[in-house]
mmCIF file of C-alpha atoms in Angstrom:
data_model
loop_
_atom_site.group_PDB
_atom_site.id
_atom_site.type_symbol
_atom_site.label_atom_id
_atom_site.label_comp_id
_atom_site.label_asym_id
_atom_site.label_seq_id
_atom_site.Cartn_x
_atom_site.Cartn_y
_atom_site.Cartn_z
ATOM 1 C CA MET A 1 6.192 9.225 -6.435
ATOM 2 C CA ALA A 2 5.413 6.014 -3.529
ATOM 3 C CA HIS A 3 8.766 4.515 -2.447
ATOM 4 C CA PRO A 4 9.498 1.039 -0.546
ATOM 5 C CA SER A 5 8.299 0.379 3.018
ATOM 6 C CA GLN A 6 6.732 4.369 2.691
ATOM 7 C CA LEU A 7 3.939 4.434 5.855
ATOM 8 C CA GLY A 8 2.560 7.948 4.762
ATOM 9 C CA PHE A 9 0.769 10.247 1.599
ATOM 10 C CA GLN A 10 3.071 10.139 -0.612
ATOM 11 C CA ASP A 11 4.420 14.770 -1.328
ATOM 12 C CA ALA A 12 1.948 16.787 -2.623
ATOM 13 C CA ALA A 13 2.013 18.831 -5.321
ATOM 14 C CA SER A 14 -1.261 20.787 -5.493
ATOM 15 C CA PRO A 15 -2.080 23.034 -2.372
ATOM 16 C CA VAL A 16 -5.457 20.776 -1.628
ATOM 17 C CA MET A 17 -3.442 17.677 -1.434
ATOM 18 C CA GLU A 18 -1.525 19.462 1.153
ATOM 19 C CA GLU A 19 -4.862 20.344 2.945
ATOM 20 C CA LEU A 20 -5.593 16.485 2.945
ATOM 21 C CA LEU A 21 -2.407 16.224 4.486
ATOM 22 C CA HIS A 22 -2.882 18.862 6.777
ATOM 23 C CA PHE A 23 -6.385 16.967 7.939
ATOM 24 C CA HIS A 24 -4.868 13.828 8.000
ATOM 25 C CA ASP A 25 -2.245 14.707 10.786
ATOM 26 C CA HIS A 26 -4.860 17.266 12.146
ATOM 27 C CA ALA A 27 -7.286 14.504 12.443
ATOM 28 C CA LEU A 28 -5.001 10.791 13.457
ATOM 29 C CA MET A 29 -3.966 12.548 16.668
ATOM 30 C CA ILE A 30 -7.268 13.931 17.863
ATOM 31 C CA VAL A 31 -7.283 9.373 17.351
ATOM 32 C CA PHE A 32 -4.014 9.044 18.521
ATOM 33 C CA LEU A 33 -4.941 11.566 22.138
ATOM 34 C CA ILE A 34 -9.212 9.506 22.561
ATOM 35 C CA SER A 35 -7.355 6.161 22.335
ATOM 36 C CA THR A 36 -5.027 6.689 24.870
ATOM 37 C CA LEU A 37 -7.510 8.446 27.132
ATOM 38 C CA VAL A 38 -9.665 5.182 26.531
ATOM 39 C CA LEU A 39 -6.539 2.345 27.513
ATOM 40 C CA TYR A 40 -5.618 4.741 30.896
ATOM 41 C CA ILE A 41 -8.738 4.046 31.160
ATOM 42 C CA ILE A 42 -8.981 0.386 31.068
ATOM 43 C CA VAL A 43 -5.675 0.018 33.275
ATOM 44 C CA ALA A 44 -6.897 2.064 35.846
ATOM 45 C CA MET A 45 -10.200 0.080 36.560
ATOM 46 C CA VAL A 46 -7.628 -2.507 35.882
ATOM 47 C CA MET A 47 -5.165 -2.457 38.390
ATOM 48 C CA THR A 48 -6.955 -0.337 41.355
ATOM 49 C CA LYS A 49 -8.586 -1.962 43.551
ATOM 50 C CA LEU A 50 -10.495 0.484 44.877
ATOM 51 C CA THR A 51 -13.747 2.090 43.888
ATOM 52 C CA ASN A 52 -14.866 6.050 43.857
ATOM 53 C CA LYS A 53 -19.177 5.976 45.035
ATOM 54 C CA ASN A 54 -18.817 9.522 43.427
ATOM 55 C CA MET A 55 -18.144 8.010 39.996
ATOM 56 C CA LEU A 56 -21.613 5.696 40.181
ATOM 57 C CA ASP A 57 -23.984 8.108 39.579
ATOM 58 C CA SER A 58 -22.878 11.962 39.263
ATOM 59 C CA GLN A 59 -24.671 13.978 37.355
ATOM 60 C CA GLU A 60 -21.511 16.127 36.052
ATOM 61 C CA ILE A 61 -19.678 12.976 34.223
ATOM 62 C CA GLU A 62 -22.545 11.963 32.382
ATOM 63 C CA ILE A 63 -22.069 15.618 30.546
ATOM 64 C CA ILE A 64 -19.179 15.703 30.361
ATOM 65 C CA TRP A 65 -19.228 12.946 28.416
ATOM 66 C CA THR A 66 -21.734 13.400 26.613
ATOM 67 C CA VAL A 67 -20.521 17.028 25.491
ATOM 68 C CA LEU A 68 -16.762 15.778 25.279
ATOM 69 C CA PRO A 69 -17.366 13.642 22.461
ATOM 70 C CA ALA A 70 -19.374 15.879 19.885
ATOM 71 C CA ILE A 71 -16.616 19.344 20.475
ATOM 72 C CA ILE A 72 -14.834 16.733 19.244
ATOM 73 C CA LEU A 73 -16.988 15.415 16.048
ATOM 74 C CA ILE A 74 -16.764 19.594 15.367
ATOM 75 C CA LEU A 75 -13.076 20.058 15.194
ATOM 76 C CA ILE A 76 -13.596 16.840 12.577
ATOM 77 C CA ALA A 77 -15.859 18.511 11.070
ATOM 78 C CA LEU A 78 -15.679 21.913 9.998
ATOM 79 C CA PRO A 79 -12.409 21.779 9.013
ATOM 80 C CA SER A 80 -13.705 18.457 6.489
ATOM 81 C CA LEU A 81 -15.743 20.855 5.045
ATOM 82 C CA ARG A 82 -13.420 23.874 4.477
ATOM 83 C CA ILE A 83 -11.788 20.852 2.614
ATOM 84 C CA LEU A 84 -15.173 19.492 0.778
ATOM 85 C CA TYR A 85 -15.932 23.350 -0.586
ATOM 86 C CA LEU A 86 -12.307 23.488 -1.940
ATOM 87 C CA MET A 87 -11.543 20.350 -3.537
ATOM 88 C CA ASP A 88 -14.781 21.388 -5.740
ATOM 89 C CA GLU A 89 -14.315 24.778 -6.409
ATOM 90 C CA ILE A 90 -13.398 25.552 -9.589
ATOM 91 C CA ASN A 91 -12.951 28.914 -11.040
ATOM 92 C CA ASP A 92 -11.637 30.474 -14.032
ATOM 93 C CA PRO A 93 -9.522 27.601 -15.429
ATOM 94 C CA HIS A 94 -6.458 28.563 -17.578
ATOM 95 C CA LEU A 95 -7.007 25.107 -19.326
ATOM 96 C CA THR A 96 -9.495 22.754 -19.834
ATOM 97 C CA ILE A 97 -8.514 18.770 -20.168
ATOM 98 C CA LYS A 98 -11.117 15.623 -20.878
ATOM 99 C CA ALA A 99 -9.630 12.635 -20.088
ATOM 100 C CA VAL A 100 -11.604 8.803 -21.464
ATOM 101 C CA GLY A 101 -11.073 5.986 -19.883
ATOM 102 C CA HIS A 102 -10.994 2.959 -22.424
ATOM 103 C CA GLN A 103 -10.525 -0.603 -21.745
ATOM 104 C CA TRP A 104 -7.550 -0.284 -21.352
ATOM 105 C CA TYR A 105 -6.207 3.446 -22.294
ATOM 106 C CA TRP A 106 -6.570 6.594 -21.393
ATOM 107 C CA SER A 107 -7.065 9.347 -23.633
ATOM 108 C CA TYR A 108 -6.772 13.278 -23.419
ATOM 109 C CA GLU A 109 -8.249 16.179 -25.338
ATOM 110 C CA TYR A 110 -7.360 19.320 -24.901
ATOM 111 C CA THR A 111 -11.156 21.305 -25.817
ATOM 112 C CA ASP A 112 -8.746 24.950 -25.668
ATOM 113 C CA TYR A 113 -6.729 23.955 -28.790
ATOM 114 C CA GLU A 114 -8.801 22.899 -32.385
ATOM 115 C CA ASN A 115 -6.828 19.354 -32.630
ATOM 116 C CA LEU A 116 -4.459 18.532 -29.905
ATOM 117 C CA GLU A 117 -5.982 15.189 -28.646
ATOM 118 C CA PHE A 118 -4.287 11.920 -27.984
ATOM 119 C CA ASP A 119 -4.379 8.217 -27.420
ATOM 120 C CA SER A 120 -2.182 7.299 -23.946
ATOM 121 C CA TYR A 121 -1.348 3.243 -23.843
ATOM 122 C CA MET A 122 1.595 1.326 -21.172
ATOM 123 C CA ILE A 123 4.692 0.778 -22.259
ATOM 124 C CA PRO A 124 5.579 -2.178 -22.261
ATOM 125 C CA THR A 125 8.099 -3.814 -19.499
ATOM 126 C CA GLN A 126 10.249 -5.314 -22.737
ATOM 127 C CA GLU A 127 10.095 -2.064 -24.150
ATOM 128 C CA LEU A 128 11.081 -0.070 -21.670
ATOM 129 C CA THR A 129 13.795 2.165 -21.249
ATOM 130 C CA PRO A 130 16.363 2.546 -17.800
ATOM 131 C CA GLY A 131 14.870 4.492 -15.532
ATOM 132 C CA GLN A 132 11.047 4.186 -16.376
ATOM 133 C CA PHE A 133 8.950 2.370 -13.749
ATOM 134 C CA ARG A 134 7.783 -0.917 -14.737
ATOM 135 C CA LEU A 135 3.199 -0.598 -15.538
ATOM 136 C CA LEU A 136 3.389 4.025 -14.783
ATOM 137 C CA GLU A 137 4.910 5.327 -17.635
ATOM 138 C CA THR A 138 2.991 5.941 -21.025
ATOM 139 C CA ASP A 139 4.047 6.668 -24.260
ATOM 140 C CA HIS A 140 2.081 9.999 -24.286
ATOM 141 C CA ARG A 141 1.749 11.773 -21.063
ATOM 142 C CA MET A 142 -0.876 14.665 -19.881
ATOM 143 C CA VAL A 143 1.211 17.974 -19.574
ATOM 144 C CA ILE A 144 -0.266 21.206 -17.951
ATOM 145 C CA PRO A 145 1.267 23.915 -17.289
ATOM 146 C CA VAL A 146 2.877 24.362 -13.557
ATOM 147 C CA GLU A 147 0.850 26.885 -10.878
ATOM 148 C CA SER A 148 -2.440 27.393 -13.996
ATOM 149 C CA PRO A 149 -5.383 26.056 -12.837
ATOM 150 C CA ILE A 150 -6.556 23.090 -14.576
ATOM 151 C CA ARG A 151 -9.944 21.591 -14.922
ATOM 152 C CA VAL A 152 -10.582 17.751 -15.705
ATOM 153 C CA LEU A 153 -13.325 16.692 -17.044
ATOM 154 C CA VAL A 154 -13.326 12.661 -17.078
ATOM 155 C CA SER A 155 -15.517 10.437 -19.033
ATOM 156 C CA ALA A 156 -15.236 6.769 -20.095
ATOM 157 C CA GLU A 157 -16.335 5.230 -23.303
ATOM 158 C CA ASP A 158 -17.436 1.977 -22.260
ATOM 159 C CA VAL A 159 -17.195 0.424 -18.207
ATOM 160 C CA LEU A 160 -17.000 2.022 -15.469
ATOM 161 C CA HIS A 161 -13.161 3.621 -14.457
ATOM 162 C CA SER A 162 -11.398 6.207 -12.309
ATOM 163 C CA TRP A 163 -9.089 9.132 -13.484
ATOM 164 C CA ALA A 164 -6.935 8.884 -9.362
ATOM 165 C CA VAL A 165 -3.226 11.123 -9.607
ATOM 166 C CA PRO A 166 -2.857 10.574 -5.491
ATOM 167 C CA CYS A 167 -0.336 13.226 -5.237
ATOM 168 C CA LEU A 168 -2.399 16.002 -6.977
ATOM 169 C CA GLY A 169 -5.702 14.400 -4.569
ATOM 170 C CA VAL A 170 -7.439 13.120 -7.454
ATOM 171 C CA LYS A 171 -9.630 10.125 -7.886
ATOM 172 C CA LEU A 172 -13.060 10.917 -9.932
ATOM 173 C CA ASP A 173 -15.035 8.326 -11.268
ATOM 174 C CA ALA A 174 -15.027 7.984 -15.618
ATOM 175 C CA VAL A 175 -18.840 6.370 -15.919
ATOM 176 C CA PRO A 176 -20.297 5.780 -19.112
ATOM 177 C CA GLY A 177 -22.652 8.448 -20.671
ATOM 178 C CA ARG A 178 -21.537 11.377 -17.749
ATOM 179 C CA LEU A 179 -19.363 14.218 -17.657
ATOM 180 C CA ASN A 180 -17.490 15.127 -14.160
ATOM 181 C CA GLN A 181 -15.233 17.551 -13.823
ATOM 182 C CA THR A 182 -12.270 18.177 -11.119
ATOM 183 C CA ALA A 183 -9.851 21.117 -11.328
ATOM 184 C CA PHE A 184 -6.176 21.328 -9.604
ATOM 185 C CA ILE A 185 -3.578 24.103 -9.391
ATOM 186 C CA LEU A 186 -0.357 22.090 -9.812
ATOM 187 C CA SER A 187 2.752 23.916 -7.159
ATOM 188 C CA ARG A 188 5.319 22.099 -8.825
ATOM 189 C CA PRO A 189 7.268 21.296 -11.853
ATOM 190 C CA GLY A 190 7.514 17.090 -12.105
ATOM 191 C CA ILE A 191 6.279 14.099 -13.050
ATOM 192 C CA PHE A 192 3.462 12.541 -11.047
ATOM 193 C CA TYR A 193 1.698 9.391 -11.395
ATOM 194 C CA GLY A 194 -1.429 8.281 -11.533
ATOM 195 C CA GLN A 195 -3.510 4.323 -12.191
ATOM 196 C CA CYS A 196 -6.847 3.391 -12.602
ATOM 197 C CA SER A 197 -8.811 2.926 -9.274
ATOM 198 C CA GLU A 198 -11.076 1.418 -10.754
ATOM 199 C CA ILE A 199 -11.359 -2.331 -11.321
ATOM 200 C CA CYS A 200 -12.226 -2.204 -14.841
ATOM 201 C CA GLY A 201 -11.546 -5.572 -16.608
ATOM 202 C CA ALA A 202 -8.843 -7.573 -17.447
ATOM 203 C CA ASN A 203 -6.085 -5.533 -18.053
ATOM 204 C CA HIS A 204 -7.048 -3.536 -14.830
ATOM 205 C CA SER A 205 -4.158 -2.830 -14.160
ATOM 206 C CA PHE A 206 -2.487 -2.248 -16.664
ATOM 207 C CA MET A 207 -4.118 1.280 -17.683
ATOM 208 C CA PRO A 208 -2.334 3.857 -15.848
ATOM 209 C CA ILE A 209 -1.594 8.266 -16.148
ATOM 210 C CA VAL A 210 0.940 10.217 -16.259
ATOM 211 C CA VAL A 211 0.569 13.795 -15.247
ATOM 212 C CA GLU A 212 3.472 15.918 -16.316
ATOM 213 C CA ALA A 213 4.339 18.907 -15.115
ATOM 214 C CA VAL A 214 5.878 21.940 -16.723
ATOM 215 C CA PRO A 215 6.851 26.298 -17.130
ATOM 216 C CA LEU A 216 3.828 27.040 -18.921
ATOM 217 C CA GLU A 217 7.079 28.715 -21.914
ATOM 218 C CA HIS A 218 7.739 24.726 -22.298
ATOM 219 C CA PHE A 219 4.722 24.043 -22.211
ATOM 220 C CA GLU A 220 3.736 26.605 -25.095
ATOM 221 C CA ASN A 221 6.714 24.659 -27.087
ATOM 222 C CA TRP A 222 5.169 21.029 -26.407
ATOM 223 C CA SER A 223 1.046 22.364 -27.250
ATOM 224 C CA SER A 224 3.010 23.889 -30.663
ATOM 225 C CA LEU A 225 4.757 20.885 -31.603
ATOM 226 C CA MET A 226 2.234 18.621 -31.654
ATOM 227 C CA LEU A 227 -0.239 20.944 -32.578
ATOM 228 C CA GLU A 228 2.614 20.193 -36.144
ATOM 229 C CA ASP A 229 2.374 16.379 -36.412
ATOM 230 C CA ALA A 230 -1.303 16.093 -35.999
#
């Protein structure tokens, strides 16, 4: 999760987020090189008193500064399109979870099980135990197995919400009457935090998302206990 004075993104917990981080670094390096070149040209034009007559009207230079930006845009667009298609790819998910946004909490339904569903409310500050995070902890976590394709169906019951977990590279709008879907694979066990990312009313800041990734055998034990309590 994020920590104080952090400048970059959170550590990736899914292959898609790793790709997004690599693309960010790739695009940022191109922007840095362009900025450096432009700054050098500005300084050179201001500082020098000489004029190159061949640069005042040169067909070759005009071709270069037309073709070069096009090549740079292609170098940015191709990796971007690749990641865009990867994010939309859903192949044989092992588990499907429906997340429904309410004012102001989330409810989760594991559609592969008969009666496995629960509501997830934020834990009030006065009820937090040592080590828990204010405004981020919930009374029920969304537990999923690691290294398994997970499909999440997102909708809302009342107003617009947004199901977002930065570590997973997931941000999906929850729209009443509409079902959006996304997929991801958790590459390591851990607890990953997110929040509603669409202003949805007075308590918008108080509907966090907690995803807990566990090994498959632990997930099976957890699901058995939840079904027994249902």
